[in-house]
Short mmCIF file of C-alpha atoms in Angstrom, two decimals:
data_model
loop_
_atom_site.label_atom_id
_atom_site.label_comp_id
_atom_site.label_asym_id
_atom_site.label_seq_id
_atom_site.Cartn_x
_atom_site.Cartn_y
_atom_site.Cartn_z
CA MET A 1 20.66 -3.39 -22.55
CA ALA A 2 17.05 -2.77 -24.11
CA ASP A 3 14.85 0.76 -24.09
CA VAL A 4 12.29 0.86 -21.52
CA VAL A 5 9.27 2.16 -23.83
CA SER A 6 6.11 4.16 -22.55
CA ILE A 7 3.28 2.53 -24.20
CA ASP A 8 -0.66 4.30 -24.44
CA PRO A 9 -3.08 1.86 -23.14
CA ARG A 10 -5.90 3.34 -24.66
CA THR A 11 -4.48 2.03 -28.21
CA GLY A 12 -1.74 -0.57 -26.84
CA THR A 13 1.04 1.69 -29.11
CA PRO A 14 4.31 2.51 -27.99
CA VAL A 15 4.65 6.43 -27.60
CA GLU A 16 8.02 6.72 -26.15
CA THR A 17 11.04 5.64 -25.12
CA VAL A 18 12.41 6.83 -21.90
CA ALA A 19 15.31 5.65 -20.83
CA ALA A 20 17.49 1.95 -21.39
CA THR A 21 17.17 -0.70 -18.38
CA THR A 22 19.82 -0.53 -15.56
CA GLY A 23 22.75 -2.48 -15.40
CA ASP A 24 24.17 -4.11 -12.34
CA ALA A 25 27.12 -1.45 -12.47
CA GLU A 26 24.82 1.11 -12.47
CA VAL A 27 22.48 -0.01 -9.72
CA ASP A 28 25.65 -0.51 -7.79
CA ALA A 29 26.53 3.22 -8.54
CA LEU A 30 23.34 4.56 -7.66
CA CYS A 31 23.12 1.91 -4.20
CA ARG A 32 26.83 3.05 -3.18
CA ALA A 33 25.90 6.71 -3.57
CA ALA A 34 23.09 6.20 -1.14
CA ALA A 35 25.18 4.63 1.14
CA GLN A 36 27.25 7.67 0.85
CA ALA A 37 24.14 9.70 1.66
CA ALA A 38 22.78 7.88 4.69
CA PRO A 39 24.95 9.46 7.73
CA VAL A 40 23.91 12.47 6.20
CA LEU A 41 20.59 12.19 6.08
CA ALA A 42 20.45 10.74 9.71
CA ALA A 43 22.44 13.31 11.11
CA MET A 44 19.73 16.22 9.80
CA SER A 45 17.58 17.31 12.52
CA ARG A 46 14.10 16.35 12.14
CA ALA A 47 12.82 19.97 11.54
CA GLU A 48 15.25 19.30 8.53
CA ARG A 49 13.94 16.25 7.02
CA ALA A 50 10.57 18.14 7.28
CA ALA A 51 11.64 20.65 5.14
CA LEU A 52 12.94 18.36 2.38
CA LEU A 53 9.54 16.52 2.58
CA ARG A 54 7.49 19.85 2.34
CA ALA A 55 9.78 20.87 -0.80
CA VAL A 56 8.88 17.92 -2.70
CA ALA A 57 5.05 18.26 -2.05
CA GLN A 58 5.36 21.61 -3.21
CA ALA A 59 7.58 20.82 -6.58
CA LEU A 60 4.98 18.21 -7.39
CA GLU A 61 1.98 20.15 -6.97
CA ALA A 62 3.80 22.74 -9.32
CA GLU A 63 4.34 20.55 -11.91
CA ARG A 64 0.58 19.00 -11.40
CA ALA A 65 -1.09 19.51 -15.01
CA ALA A 66 2.50 18.26 -16.57
CA ILE A 67 1.84 15.27 -14.05
CA VAL A 68 -1.46 14.48 -14.61
CA MET A 69 -1.06 14.75 -18.37
CA VAL A 70 1.55 12.42 -18.65
CA ALA A 71 0.28 9.77 -16.11
CA ASP A 72 -3.16 10.07 -17.82
CA ARG A 73 -1.29 9.03 -21.57
CA GLU A 74 0.30 6.46 -19.77
CA THR A 75 -2.21 4.73 -17.33
CA ALA A 76 -5.84 5.61 -18.83
CA LEU A 77 -6.99 6.09 -15.18
CA GLY A 78 -8.31 9.87 -15.86
CA GLU A 79 -7.46 13.39 -15.10
CA THR A 80 -10.37 13.29 -11.90
CA ARG A 81 -8.86 10.32 -10.46
CA LEU A 82 -4.83 11.28 -10.90
CA ASN A 83 -5.83 14.75 -10.01
CA GLY A 84 -7.15 13.05 -6.51
CA GLU A 85 -4.16 10.84 -6.42
CA LEU A 86 -1.37 14.00 -6.68
CA THR A 87 -3.64 15.65 -4.20
CA ARG A 88 -3.11 12.67 -1.67
CA THR A 89 0.72 12.26 -2.79
CA CYS A 90 1.48 15.86 -2.13
CA PHE A 91 -0.71 15.17 1.18
CA GLN A 92 1.49 12.19 2.68
CA PHE A 93 4.68 14.18 2.51
CA GLU A 94 3.18 17.30 4.07
CA GLN A 95 1.41 14.65 6.96
CA PHE A 96 4.98 12.79 7.15
CA ALA A 97 6.79 16.23 7.34
CA ALA A 98 3.94 17.32 10.01
CA ALA A 99 5.33 13.87 12.13
CA LEU A 100 8.59 14.31 12.16
CA GLU A 101 8.27 17.32 13.84
CA GLU A 102 5.85 16.20 16.60
CA GLY A 103 8.42 13.13 17.18
CA SER A 104 6.47 10.74 18.75
CA TYR A 105 6.74 8.24 15.94
CA LEU A 106 10.50 8.18 17.94
CA GLU A 107 9.32 6.10 20.62
CA ALA A 108 11.84 8.30 22.64
CA THR A 109 12.21 6.11 26.01
CA ILE A 110 13.90 6.81 29.45
CA ASP A 111 14.68 4.16 32.29
CA HIS A 112 16.91 6.24 35.03
CA ALA A 113 19.63 4.35 36.73
CA ALA A 114 18.11 3.10 40.05
CA ASP A 115 17.47 0.27 42.21
CA THR A 116 14.83 -2.18 41.42
CA PRO A 117 13.60 -5.71 42.67
CA MET A 118 16.12 -7.06 40.14
CA GLY A 119 18.91 -5.27 41.32
CA PRO A 120 20.65 -1.92 40.05
CA ARG A 121 19.41 -0.61 36.75
CA PRO A 122 21.74 1.33 34.61
CA ASP A 123 20.92 4.65 32.72
CA LEU A 124 19.09 3.41 29.73
CA ARG A 125 17.98 5.40 27.02
CA ARG A 126 15.95 4.04 23.70
CA MET A 127 14.41 5.59 20.60
CA LEU A 128 14.19 4.80 16.98
CA VAL A 129 16.62 5.86 14.39
CA PRO A 130 17.38 4.95 10.64
CA LEU A 131 18.08 1.68 9.05
CA GLY A 132 19.91 2.86 5.97
CA PRO A 133 19.11 3.01 2.21
CA VAL A 134 16.04 1.60 1.59
CA ALA A 135 14.59 -0.26 -1.81
CA VAL A 136 10.96 0.91 -3.34
CA PHE A 137 8.95 -1.01 -6.00
CA GLY A 138 6.36 1.40 -7.80
CA ALA A 139 3.29 0.08 -8.03
CA SER A 140 1.35 -0.30 -11.68
CA ASN A 141 -2.05 0.70 -10.59
CA PHE A 142 -1.21 4.08 -8.46
CA PRO A 143 1.49 5.61 -10.62
CA LEU A 144 1.89 8.55 -8.26
CA ALA A 145 0.65 7.40 -4.44
CA PHE A 146 1.88 4.46 -4.37
CA SER A 147 5.28 4.65 -6.97
CA VAL A 148 7.92 7.10 -7.13
CA PRO A 149 6.67 9.68 -5.36
CA GLY A 150 4.71 7.35 -3.37
CA GLY A 151 3.84 6.61 0.46
CA ASP A 152 6.89 3.97 0.53
CA THR A 153 9.33 6.66 -0.48
CA ALA A 154 7.72 9.29 1.45
CA SER A 155 7.60 7.02 4.93
CA ALA A 156 11.49 6.27 3.96
CA LEU A 157 12.80 9.31 3.53
CA ALA A 158 10.98 10.83 6.52
CA ALA A 159 12.75 8.12 8.96
CA GLY A 160 15.83 9.41 7.56
CA CYS A 161 16.34 6.73 5.01
CA PRO A 162 17.74 7.23 1.29
CA VAL A 163 15.42 5.35 -1.33
CA VAL A 164 16.77 3.63 -4.80
CA VAL A 165 13.40 3.03 -6.57
CA LYS A 166 12.53 0.61 -9.35
CA ALA A 167 10.31 2.32 -11.68
CA HIS A 168 7.10 -0.14 -12.79
CA SER A 169 6.69 -0.85 -16.40
CA SER A 170 3.22 0.50 -16.78
CA HIS A 171 4.25 3.98 -16.53
CA PRO A 172 7.79 4.49 -17.07
CA ALA A 173 7.50 8.20 -18.45
CA THR A 174 5.28 9.13 -15.35
CA SER A 175 7.96 7.41 -12.77
CA LYS A 176 10.84 9.46 -14.40
CA LEU A 177 9.03 12.72 -14.69
CA CYS A 178 8.39 12.60 -10.89
CA TYR A 179 11.88 11.34 -10.12
CA ASP A 180 13.62 13.97 -12.13
CA ILE A 181 10.92 16.89 -10.26
CA MET A 182 11.73 15.25 -6.56
CA VAL A 183 15.59 15.00 -7.24
CA ARG A 184 15.46 18.69 -8.18
CA ALA A 185 13.54 20.08 -5.19
CA LEU A 186 15.48 17.63 -2.54
CA ARG A 187 19.09 19.22 -4.29
CA GLU A 188 17.49 22.66 -3.59
CA ALA A 189 16.60 21.82 -0.29
CA GLY A 190 19.64 20.67 0.69
CA ALA A 191 19.79 16.86 0.66
CA PRO A 192 22.91 15.06 0.28
CA ASP A 193 23.51 13.87 -3.58
CA GLY A 194 22.15 10.11 -3.86
CA VAL A 195 18.91 10.34 -1.20
CA LEU A 196 16.95 9.24 -4.34
CA GLY A 197 17.78 7.47 -7.51
CA ILE A 198 15.77 5.31 -9.88
CA VAL A 199 16.35 2.22 -11.73
CA TYR A 200 14.80 0.11 -14.36
CA GLY A 201 14.23 -3.41 -15.65
CA GLN A 202 13.39 -6.40 -13.81
CA GLN A 203 16.96 -7.62 -13.66
CA ALA A 204 17.58 -4.31 -12.16
CA GLY A 205 15.13 -4.89 -9.21
CA ALA A 206 16.87 -8.12 -8.25
CA ALA A 207 19.97 -6.28 -8.36
CA LEU A 208 18.32 -3.88 -6.43
CA VAL A 209 17.17 -6.22 -3.79
CA ARG A 210 20.47 -8.27 -3.68
CA HIS A 211 22.56 -5.48 -2.94
CA PRO A 212 24.69 -5.59 0.03
CA VAL A 213 23.82 -1.91 1.12
CA ILE A 214 19.78 -2.10 0.80
CA ARG A 215 18.36 -2.63 4.49
CA ALA A 216 14.72 -2.93 3.64
CA VAL A 217 12.23 -3.13 0.50
CA GLY A 218 8.97 -1.47 0.10
CA PHE A 219 7.15 -3.34 -2.57
CA THR A 220 3.54 -3.23 -4.11
CA GLY A 221 2.57 -5.86 -6.32
CA SER A 222 1.71 -9.71 -7.93
CA LEU A 223 1.60 -12.15 -5.48
CA ARG A 224 4.09 -14.26 -7.72
CA GLY A 225 6.39 -11.16 -8.26
CA GLY A 226 6.30 -10.02 -4.49
CA ARG A 227 7.49 -13.94 -3.35
CA PHE A 228 10.10 -14.21 -5.90
CA LEU A 229 12.10 -10.69 -4.31
CA PHE A 230 10.79 -11.70 -0.82
CA ASP A 231 12.70 -15.28 -1.32
CA LEU A 232 15.53 -13.11 -2.41
CA ALA A 233 15.55 -10.66 0.12
CA SER A 234 15.37 -13.81 2.63
CA SER A 235 17.83 -15.71 1.12
CA ARG A 236 21.19 -12.90 1.46
CA PRO A 237 23.79 -13.37 3.31
CA ASP A 238 22.41 -10.84 4.93
CA PRO A 239 18.56 -11.24 5.16
CA ILE A 240 16.68 -8.14 4.94
CA PRO A 241 12.63 -6.83 5.61
CA PHE A 242 10.71 -7.22 2.86
CA TYR A 243 7.84 -5.21 3.44
CA GLY A 244 5.45 -6.65 0.16
CA GLU A 245 1.59 -5.79 -0.42
CA LEU A 246 0.45 -8.89 -2.68
CA GLY A 247 -2.65 -10.41 -3.29
CA SER A 248 -5.95 -9.59 -1.33
CA ILE A 249 -9.37 -10.99 -2.45
CA ASN A 250 -11.13 -8.15 0.45
CA PRO A 251 -14.35 -9.96 1.13
CA LEU A 252 -17.60 -7.94 1.50
CA VAL A 253 -20.87 -9.81 3.44
CA VAL A 254 -24.19 -8.47 3.56
CA THR A 255 -26.30 -9.33 6.29
CA PRO A 256 -29.65 -10.21 5.70
CA ALA A 257 -31.22 -7.49 7.56
CA ALA A 258 -29.09 -4.91 5.36
CA ALA A 259 -30.24 -6.46 2.36
CA ALA A 260 -33.61 -6.31 3.34
CA ALA A 261 -33.48 -2.43 4.65
CA ARG A 262 -31.54 -0.80 1.54
CA ALA A 263 -30.80 -3.59 -1.82
CA GLN A 264 -30.85 -0.91 -4.45
CA GLU A 265 -28.04 1.68 -2.41
CA ILE A 266 -26.00 -1.54 -1.45
CA ALA A 267 -26.04 -2.40 -5.03
CA GLU A 268 -25.02 0.81 -6.09
CA GLY A 269 -22.24 1.17 -3.35
CA ILE A 270 -20.29 -2.28 -4.54
CA VAL A 271 -20.92 -1.87 -8.34
CA GLY A 272 -19.02 1.54 -7.43
CA SER A 273 -16.62 -0.16 -5.21
CA PHE A 274 -15.66 -2.81 -7.52
CA THR A 275 -15.25 -0.83 -11.04
CA LEU A 276 -13.38 1.85 -9.25
CA GLY A 277 -10.47 2.55 -10.84
CA ALA A 278 -11.46 -0.05 -13.72
CA GLY A 279 -11.32 -2.41 -10.85
CA GLN A 280 -7.22 -2.26 -10.28
CA PHE A 281 -7.34 -1.50 -6.41
CA CYS A 282 -5.52 -3.93 -4.23
CA THR A 283 -8.65 -3.53 -1.79
CA LYS A 284 -11.23 -3.87 -4.29
CA PRO A 285 -14.23 -6.61 -2.61
CA GLY A 286 -13.66 -9.61 -4.86
CA LEU A 287 -15.91 -11.30 -2.98
CA VAL A 288 -19.30 -10.33 -2.27
CA PHE A 289 -21.46 -11.94 0.22
CA LEU A 290 -25.23 -12.68 -0.23
CA PRO A 291 -27.79 -13.85 1.56
CA ASP A 292 -29.73 -16.88 -0.12
CA ASP A 293 -33.26 -14.93 0.28
CA ALA A 294 -35.86 -12.48 -1.30
CA ALA A 295 -33.54 -9.76 -0.12
CA GLY A 296 -30.17 -10.81 -1.32
CA LYS A 297 -31.88 -11.88 -4.74
CA GLN A 298 -32.96 -8.53 -5.19
CA VAL A 299 -29.27 -7.26 -4.23
CA GLY A 300 -28.16 -9.68 -6.68
CA GLU A 301 -30.42 -8.71 -9.50
CA ALA A 302 -29.63 -4.74 -9.08
CA ILE A 303 -25.83 -5.55 -8.98
CA ALA A 304 -26.56 -7.48 -12.35
CA ALA A 305 -28.78 -4.75 -14.21
CA ALA A 306 -25.74 -1.88 -13.03
CA VAL A 307 -23.04 -4.30 -14.41
CA ALA A 308 -25.03 -4.98 -17.95
CA GLU A 309 -25.11 -1.26 -18.14
CA ARG A 310 -21.30 -0.58 -17.22
CA GLN A 311 -19.13 0.43 -20.34
CA PRO A 312 -16.04 -0.74 -21.06
CA VAL A 313 -12.89 -0.18 -19.73
CA VAL A 314 -9.27 0.09 -20.31
CA LEU A 315 -6.52 -1.71 -17.95
CA LEU A 316 -3.18 -0.70 -17.00
CA ASN A 317 -1.19 -3.57 -19.41
CA ALA A 318 -1.32 -5.94 -21.44
CA ALA A 319 -0.85 -8.48 -18.70
CA ILE A 320 -3.64 -7.44 -16.60
CA GLN A 321 -5.82 -7.50 -19.64
CA ARG A 322 -4.60 -11.37 -20.51
CA ASP A 323 -5.25 -12.40 -16.43
CA TYR A 324 -8.74 -10.80 -16.74
CA LEU A 325 -9.88 -12.45 -19.91
CA ALA A 326 -8.34 -15.42 -18.82
CA ARG A 327 -10.38 -15.62 -15.37
CA TRP A 328 -13.66 -15.53 -17.74
CA GLU A 329 -12.57 -17.99 -20.08
CA GLN A 330 -11.99 -20.28 -17.19
CA THR A 331 -15.25 -20.19 -15.89
CA ALA A 332 -16.41 -22.20 -19.09
CA ASP A 333 -14.72 -25.29 -17.57
CA ASP A 334 -16.15 -24.60 -14.18
CA PRO A 335 -19.83 -25.79 -13.02
CA ALA A 336 -19.32 -24.32 -9.63
CA VAL A 337 -18.73 -20.59 -11.08
CA ARG A 338 -21.48 -18.71 -13.11
CA ARG A 339 -21.57 -16.01 -15.37
CA ARG A 340 -24.26 -13.63 -14.06
CA ALA A 341 -23.84 -10.19 -16.18
CA GLU A 342 -21.28 -8.47 -18.83
CA GLY A 343 -21.33 -4.74 -19.75
CA ALA A 344 -20.75 -3.49 -22.92
CA PRO A 345 -18.18 -5.03 -25.05
CA ALA A 346 -14.60 -4.17 -25.01
CA ASP A 347 -13.15 -1.75 -27.83
CA SER A 348 -10.82 -3.82 -30.41
CA ALA A 349 -8.04 -1.25 -29.86
CA GLY A 350 -5.27 -1.20 -26.65
CA TRP A 351 -6.20 -3.48 -23.02
CA SER A 352 -10.15 -2.43 -23.23
CA VAL A 353 -12.82 -5.06 -21.42
CA PRO A 354 -16.26 -5.21 -20.28
CA VAL A 355 -17.20 -5.36 -16.61
CA ARG A 356 -18.19 -8.49 -15.32
CA LEU A 357 -19.94 -10.39 -12.77
CA LEU A 358 -19.60 -14.04 -11.58
CA GLU A 359 -21.50 -16.01 -9.14
CA THR A 360 -21.32 -18.96 -7.35
CA SER A 361 -22.70 -20.52 -3.51
CA ALA A 362 -21.22 -20.64 0.14
CA GLU A 363 -21.20 -24.64 -0.52
CA GLU A 364 -19.59 -24.39 -3.86
CA LEU A 365 -16.84 -21.62 -3.28
CA THR A 366 -13.49 -22.85 -4.69
CA VAL A 367 -9.70 -22.00 -4.50
CA ALA A 368 -9.98 -20.69 -7.84
CA ALA A 369 -12.72 -18.52 -7.20
CA THR A 370 -11.01 -17.07 -3.97
CA GLU A 371 -8.22 -15.77 -5.90
CA GLU A 372 -7.39 -11.91 -6.45
CA CYS A 373 -8.50 -10.59 -10.14
CA PHE A 374 -7.36 -7.39 -11.41
CA GLY A 375 -9.81 -5.67 -13.20
CA PRO A 376 -13.71 -4.97 -12.80
CA VAL A 377 -15.20 -8.27 -12.04
CA THR A 378 -16.60 -9.56 -8.39
CA VAL A 379 -18.07 -13.04 -7.81
CA LEU A 380 -21.55 -12.88 -6.13
CA VAL A 381 -21.44 -15.90 -3.16
CA THR A 382 -24.77 -16.56 -1.74
CA TYR A 383 -24.83 -18.01 1.31
CA ARG A 384 -27.93 -19.85 3.39
CA GLY A 385 -27.49 -18.94 7.18
CA LEU A 386 -24.55 -17.91 9.77
CA ASP A 387 -22.61 -21.66 9.96
CA ASP A 388 -22.98 -21.44 5.77
CA LEU A 389 -21.32 -18.09 5.49
CA ARG A 390 -18.26 -19.14 8.51
CA ALA A 391 -18.01 -22.11 6.56
CA ALA A 392 -17.03 -20.09 3.53
CA LEU A 393 -15.11 -17.31 4.92
CA ALA A 394 -12.71 -20.20 6.40
CA LYS A 395 -11.43 -20.78 2.78
CA VAL A 396 -11.32 -17.08 2.03
CA PRO A 397 -7.45 -16.28 2.15
CA ASP A 398 -6.70 -13.43 4.61
CA SER A 399 -6.77 -9.89 2.82
CA LEU A 400 -6.28 -6.05 3.22
CA THR A 401 -9.56 -5.43 4.43
CA ALA A 402 -12.72 -7.11 5.49
CA THR A 403 -16.24 -5.23 5.21
CA LEU A 404 -19.97 -5.81 6.93
CA ILE A 405 -22.63 -3.91 5.46
CA ALA A 406 -25.04 -4.50 8.44
CA GLU A 407 -27.84 -2.96 10.47
CA ASP A 408 -27.48 -1.31 13.97
CA ASP A 409 -28.16 -4.10 16.91
CA GLU A 410 -27.93 -6.66 14.78
CA GLU A 411 -27.16 -10.05 16.39
CA PHE A 412 -26.47 -11.60 13.26
CA ALA A 413 -23.85 -9.04 12.48
CA ASP A 414 -22.29 -9.25 16.40
CA GLU A 415 -21.64 -12.76 15.12
CA VAL A 416 -19.83 -11.99 11.47
CA ALA A 417 -18.22 -9.40 12.87
CA PRO A 418 -14.94 -10.96 14.81
CA VAL A 419 -14.63 -13.52 12.26
CA LEU A 420 -13.62 -10.67 9.60
CA ARG A 421 -11.56 -8.93 12.13
CA ALA A 422 -9.50 -11.94 12.16
CA MET A 423 -9.10 -12.16 8.02
CA ALA A 424 -7.73 -8.64 7.71
CA GLY A 425 -5.93 -5.61 8.90
CA ARG A 426 -8.99 -3.27 8.23
CA LEU A 427 -12.37 -4.12 8.98
CA VAL A 428 -14.84 -1.86 7.12
CA TYR A 429 -18.62 -1.35 8.58
CA ASN A 430 -21.13 0.06 6.23
CA GLY A 431 -18.90 1.75 3.88
CA TYR A 432 -16.61 -0.04 1.18
CA PRO A 433 -12.59 -0.46 0.79
CA THR A 434 -11.70 1.03 -2.13
CA GLY A 435 -10.17 4.49 -0.22
CA VAL A 436 -7.19 4.30 2.02
CA ALA A 437 -7.02 7.48 4.35
CA VAL A 438 -3.66 8.56 4.85
CA SER A 439 -3.48 8.87 8.81
CA TRP A 440 -2.10 7.74 11.96
CA ALA A 441 -4.74 5.35 12.40
CA MET A 442 -5.00 3.71 9.24
CA THR A 443 -3.69 -0.12 8.61
CA HIS A 444 -2.98 -1.29 4.75
CA GLY A 445 -1.84 -4.58 5.61
CA GLY A 446 -2.56 -7.84 7.07
CA VAL A 447 -1.18 -11.25 6.93
CA TRP A 448 -0.14 -13.23 4.01
CA PRO A 449 -1.21 -13.35 1.38
CA ALA A 450 -2.15 -9.79 1.50
CA THR A 451 1.41 -8.65 2.78
CA THR A 452 4.56 -10.49 4.03
CA ASN A 453 4.55 -8.87 7.55
CA ALA A 454 1.51 -8.27 9.51
CA LEU A 455 3.31 -6.05 12.35
CA HIS A 456 3.16 -2.96 10.06
CA THR A 457 1.46 -0.84 7.57
CA SER A 458 2.17 0.89 4.13
CA VAL A 459 -0.32 3.84 4.55
CA GLY A 460 -0.48 6.67 7.47
CA MET A 461 2.34 7.86 10.02
CA THR A 462 3.58 4.07 10.99
CA ALA A 463 4.77 3.72 7.75
CA MET A 464 8.03 4.90 9.10
CA ARG A 465 8.09 2.14 11.79
CA ARG A 466 9.09 0.11 8.79
CA PHE A 467 12.12 1.69 7.99
CA LEU A 468 13.80 2.45 11.76
CA LYS A 469 15.54 0.09 13.97
CA PRO A 470 15.28 0.54 17.88
CA VAL A 471 18.78 1.38 19.71
CA THR A 472 19.19 1.44 23.48
CA TRP A 473 22.13 4.04 24.83
CA GLN A 474 23.35 2.66 28.00
CA ASN A 475 24.97 4.81 30.48
CA ALA A 476 26.02 7.55 27.76
CA PRO A 477 27.13 11.11 28.31
CA GLN A 478 24.68 13.52 27.41
CA ARG A 479 27.13 14.70 24.62
CA LEU A 480 26.53 10.91 22.64
CA LEU A 481 22.53 10.95 23.36
CA PRO A 482 20.46 11.95 20.42
CA ASP A 483 18.84 15.56 21.51
CA GLU A 484 15.83 13.53 21.99
CA LEU A 485 16.86 11.18 24.78
CA ARG A 486 19.22 13.95 26.14
CA ASP A 487 17.83 15.70 29.80
CA HIS A 488 17.31 18.85 28.37
CA PRO A 489 15.88 18.46 25.01
CA GLU A 490 16.42 21.90 22.74
CA HIS A 491 13.60 20.21 20.58
CA PRO A 492 11.66 18.46 23.14
CA VAL A 493 9.54 15.02 21.69
CA PRO A 494 6.58 13.22 23.54
CA ARG A 495 8.67 10.27 25.93
CA ARG A 496 8.23 7.45 28.32
CA VAL A 497 10.39 8.21 31.26
CA ASN A 498 10.52 5.65 34.28
CA GLY A 499 7.22 3.95 32.68
CA ARG A 500 5.13 7.01 32.85
CA LEU A 501 4.29 9.21 29.33
CA VAL A 502 5.71 12.57 29.70
CA LEU A 503 4.71 15.42 26.89
CA PRO A 504 6.50 18.67 25.60
CA GLU A 505 5.57 21.67 27.61
CA HIS A 506 4.37 24.37 24.85
#
């Protein structure tokens, strides 16, 4: 087995050996431990599971200084960003705990026995129950909020499913530290052994997806890696759901009226968005559509001027740096794409790169220009009216987000909004997409290639739905029913009874 090494991205040098890659036998042992923990976790009350989640949040918060220090050394994302990400991470656990206590996520439904136009109906009672052990793949760009302690882990545990996490190679030390903190907190709070496991290495990740006790997979990463694992999950003797968040170009459209009204403000917002986190956000606006008129040119000039003043940034790993640099080199042979601006030169050490800006037209927009590129770069696309814009948007892959910068009561915007809505899971109006709120109303998803399943979200409380399945009890005696479906539940939840929504009395 090979060593798993933590590398400092600012220098590109190894710092410590964190672990050894996980062998098949160890993957098997972790998965079987998760399988043994599954019925115990599922049998715990919602209040008991909520207590587990809150214990994890408190434990992570208590180790804030150590977590942020290790994560910054390993990702170069900076203490400010990482403190904010850890706050979000803890908040997610607290929010899922509150969702458990509220109970509507169960979709509890009761249809009493009755005579109907279709004939006699039996007593039917339905709610969502845990799927079983879940595999989660940590993301490179969010070492906390989408990694070992991230939203996939939190939502699966909230749903009542044990989790085995595949640590990302970009931040193994951060992953191990968070894992150790979480396991200790879960054990002290009364969770069964095996409720959380961790593996290292690509081979271990593939073995995890293939393991027969794993019932679903949550993945955030590259299109290529996600597609490989998606196909693996689908080709099992017993195929399982694979919830992958993959590539996303996130088109942003500036209307003519908006460009004319606030060129400088829009330019600052766009540059701030596509360079946030060194441009390594899955919601980064990778295509910016500007009107081909005087106002649009002013916005483009302001963006180019801001890019030219930007200092270099450090990327997460060598692969991201390699792909980022290759994208710029490819433009030398592409007459349809022009190099518009470049920031200060990169440092020679580590995985440093300059901020960059490309440009093309709606008519010239190519498939290559619509491919996601991690890092601080975006492509300006000029359009000559509504038809030109529509034709260009038709070339753009579906995304996690689509953004519309417009003026109120602008007819042009009214025509564009439905086009953008059809392309993404979240339509952002007069804002910027690099920021995802953890809430009931959030959708962080979309259709291929943004995700492998358009019906669900990986952020917010309804992320639990991915790791639950519906079960109906027919004519079951009260003692065999879950508390939430009994005639007189001890802990009532919102329920739909004979077609009508019934809320608990408080």
